[in-house]
Amino acid sequence: MFIGDARRLRLPVQSARTWVTIAVTAVVLFLIGLQVVAIALGFQGPLHSLISDYVATPKSATVGWVALGVAIVGLSNRNRILVLSLAAALDVVFALERVLRGGVLTVGNGPMIVLTGLAVVALRKFSGVERINALRGVACGALLVLATKAGDAWLSITAVVRPAVLDEYALMADHALGQPSWLMGQVVDAGGPLLTGVLHWVYIELPVAAMIVALYQLRNVRTGVWPRHFLIRTFLVLGLVGPAIYVLFPIVGPGFAFGSEGDGFQLGNYWPHALPPALTPEAFAFDGSTPRNCMPSMHTAWALAVFIHSRGGPRWLRWGGTFWLVCTVAATLGFGYHYGVDLVAGAVLCMTIESALREPVSGRGRSSVQLVASGAAFLVVLLVCCRYFAEEMARYPMVFGPLTVGALVVFGIAFYATFFARRAGADAAVVQAPAGTASTSRLVR
């Protein structure tokens, strides 16, 4: 009997190790494949970029620190201080060495080295719950770094495999939405350097906002209990699914296709002060380096994910999530990076992925499946309309505009009703019900 019990106890552990091995192997092979493609196409691949983060100039000064910040959630306070101090010291040493030999002043080497060392220490020195928490934290941090590297490589691939872009179709479709990129571009231009600086910082530092929300969600994992769903999962799945659409609907953005950022490939310097003349949309060739990464707007999708996950936090976190979403939307449009239809697609993609990952409140399981199906259908219909009915969308803006915005609003309401409405009502009832009453005890359970 004891042998059978032992076997039953060991099976889940062995199964988990098998799945971890398969996942690690798949990630390594995927990165190697991207590196081979990068070498063949002549751009920096993910492994080359990863090596630079360790011993040369990091590609990002933020991503490594965000990853390390997430990785230490499962450590004791003492170990957190040791890890952060060591990473900071290493960063100072690398930065000084780089400046002394005439390089750029940046950081990022320290957290990458310490993140790797933390994984080794957790495997060799830790045990039990401490070891599991440390390894799960390291895995989350490492996946954020690797996803960033893979995403950078994919952006370069989109520019090579899709030489022609469909910006004219997106421009025509945006007539139905009132050309929000042109409108916001003029607002940002009139706002001066202060508004531009704030929006640019918010746009660039989206990983920082994600880290703050993720740290709040994972603040109690040292007990060994991890939340069933948290922001990092959404970020990673969005990064896996969203960029696949780039090659289906390649767009470079209004600031590039119709503005001065096009380096000679633009159709004219119109954005943001003048709309291009009416035209029959067609694909046109662009350069071989600008990513075709507008449809959908992944910045909008990620910022909306930050907003959604911040709803479960205190007031300062909820206000921060709102601020980041509003500023990100303003930046994506105001800097000429996206069309309005890109933002609609990004919002729909985010809520669809969230619907697939979240557990609905009690009694609403069927709605979750319906939301995923509805979101996928919405996204497909939007892409088809932008590609094949763009002229009709421009010709009948009072029909297609309200339809597009209305469908997004209805989808958002359904999302809220499925995952938040009943829980919010239950929380309110818990607060209002007298302590010790039967209704309160049922809600707490």
Short mmCIF file of N, CA, C and O in Angstrom, two decimals, residues 9 54 65 94 116 125 164 181 184 199 221 223 274 282 290 296 340 343 355 394 397 402 416 429:
data_model
loop_
_atom_site.label_atom_id
_atom_site.label_comp_id
_atom_site.label_asym_id
_atom_site.label_seq_id
_atom_site.Cartn_x
_atom_site.Cartn_y
_atom_site.Cartn_z
N LEU A 9 2.15 9.69 -5.36
CA LEU A 9 2.68 10.98 -4.97
C LEU A 9 3.78 11.44 -5.91
O LEU A 9 3.91 12.62 -6.20
N TYR A 54 24.37 40.39 -21.46
CA TYR A 54 25.26 39.89 -20.41
C TYR A 54 26.62 40.59 -20.41
O TYR A 54 27.11 40.98 -19.34
N TRP A 65 15.78 44.73 -15.53
CA TRP A 65 15.38 45.08 -14.16
C TRP A 65 13.93 44.68 -13.88
O TRP A 65 13.60 44.25 -12.77
N PHE A 94 29.73 47.64 -14.87
CA PHE A 94 29.64 47.55 -16.33
C PHE A 94 29.44 48.92 -16.96
O PHE A 94 30.02 49.22 -18.02
N THR A 116 20.29 34.99 -13.80
CA THR A 116 20.82 33.66 -14.12
C THR A 116 21.43 33.00 -12.90
O THR A 116 21.21 31.81 -12.64
N LYS A 125 20.87 25.33 -3.85
CA LYS A 125 20.91 25.65 -2.43
C LYS A 125 19.54 25.64 -1.75
O LYS A 125 19.45 25.37 -0.56
N ALA A 164 5.46 44.86 -49.05
CA ALA A 164 4.36 45.78 -49.34
C ALA A 164 3.48 45.94 -48.11
O ALA A 164 3.25 44.98 -47.37
N SER A 181 -5.89 59.39 -35.44
CA SER A 181 -4.45 59.61 -35.40
C SER A 181 -4.11 61.04 -35.81
O SER A 181 -3.24 61.68 -35.21
N MET A 184 -5.31 63.37 -32.83
CA MET A 184 -4.46 63.29 -31.65
C MET A 184 -3.05 63.79 -31.97
O MET A 184 -2.37 64.36 -31.11
N LEU A 199 4.15 61.51 -22.55
CA LEU A 199 3.59 60.42 -23.35
C LEU A 199 4.68 59.47 -23.84
O LEU A 199 4.49 58.25 -23.88
N VAL A 221 3.16 35.42 -2.55
CA VAL A 221 3.46 34.08 -3.04
C VAL A 221 4.50 33.36 -2.19
O VAL A 221 4.73 32.15 -2.38
N THR A 223 4.18 32.33 0.60
CA THR A 223 3.47 31.27 1.34
C THR A 223 3.34 30.00 0.51
O THR A 223 2.91 28.98 1.03
N ALA A 274 -2.50 67.43 -42.31
CA ALA A 274 -3.35 67.39 -43.50
C ALA A 274 -3.63 65.93 -43.86
O ALA A 274 -2.74 65.07 -43.76
N GLU A 282 -4.43 50.68 -52.23
CA GLU A 282 -3.68 49.55 -52.76
C GLU A 282 -2.41 49.39 -51.94
O GLU A 282 -1.95 50.31 -51.27
N THR A 290 11.63 48.90 -41.42
CA THR A 290 10.55 49.34 -40.53
C THR A 290 9.60 48.19 -40.23
O THR A 290 9.05 47.59 -41.16
N PRO A 296 -2.53 44.16 -34.88
CA PRO A 296 -3.19 45.08 -33.96
C PRO A 296 -2.17 45.90 -33.16
O PRO A 296 -0.98 45.58 -33.18
N GLY A 340 -6.71 54.25 -35.87
CA GLY A 340 -7.75 53.93 -34.91
C GLY A 340 -8.17 52.48 -34.95
O GLY A 340 -8.44 51.87 -33.91
N LEU A 343 -6.11 50.22 -32.79
CA LEU A 343 -6.42 50.24 -31.37
C LEU A 343 -7.65 49.39 -31.06
O LEU A 343 -7.70 48.71 -30.03
N SER A 355 -10.29 36.57 -21.70
CA SER A 355 -11.44 35.67 -21.55
C SER A 355 -11.02 34.21 -21.59
O SER A 355 -11.61 33.36 -20.92
N ALA A 394 -15.15 54.18 -45.61
CA ALA A 394 -14.92 55.62 -45.78
C ALA A 394 -16.14 56.32 -46.38
O ALA A 394 -16.44 57.47 -46.06
N PRO A 397 -19.32 56.54 -43.29
CA PRO A 397 -18.75 56.58 -41.93
C PRO A 397 -19.82 56.56 -40.83
O PRO A 397 -19.56 56.05 -39.74
N PRO A 402 -20.26 53.98 -36.01
CA PRO A 402 -21.04 53.52 -34.85
C PRO A 402 -21.07 52.00 -34.71
O PRO A 402 -21.08 51.49 -33.59
N TYR A 416 -16.97 42.67 -18.92
CA TYR A 416 -17.11 43.12 -17.53
C TYR A 416 -18.17 42.30 -16.80
O TYR A 416 -17.97 41.87 -15.65
N ALA A 429 -21.75 43.41 -1.11
CA ALA A 429 -22.65 42.80 -0.14
C ALA A 429 -21.90 42.37 1.12
O ALA A 429 -22.41 42.47 2.23
#
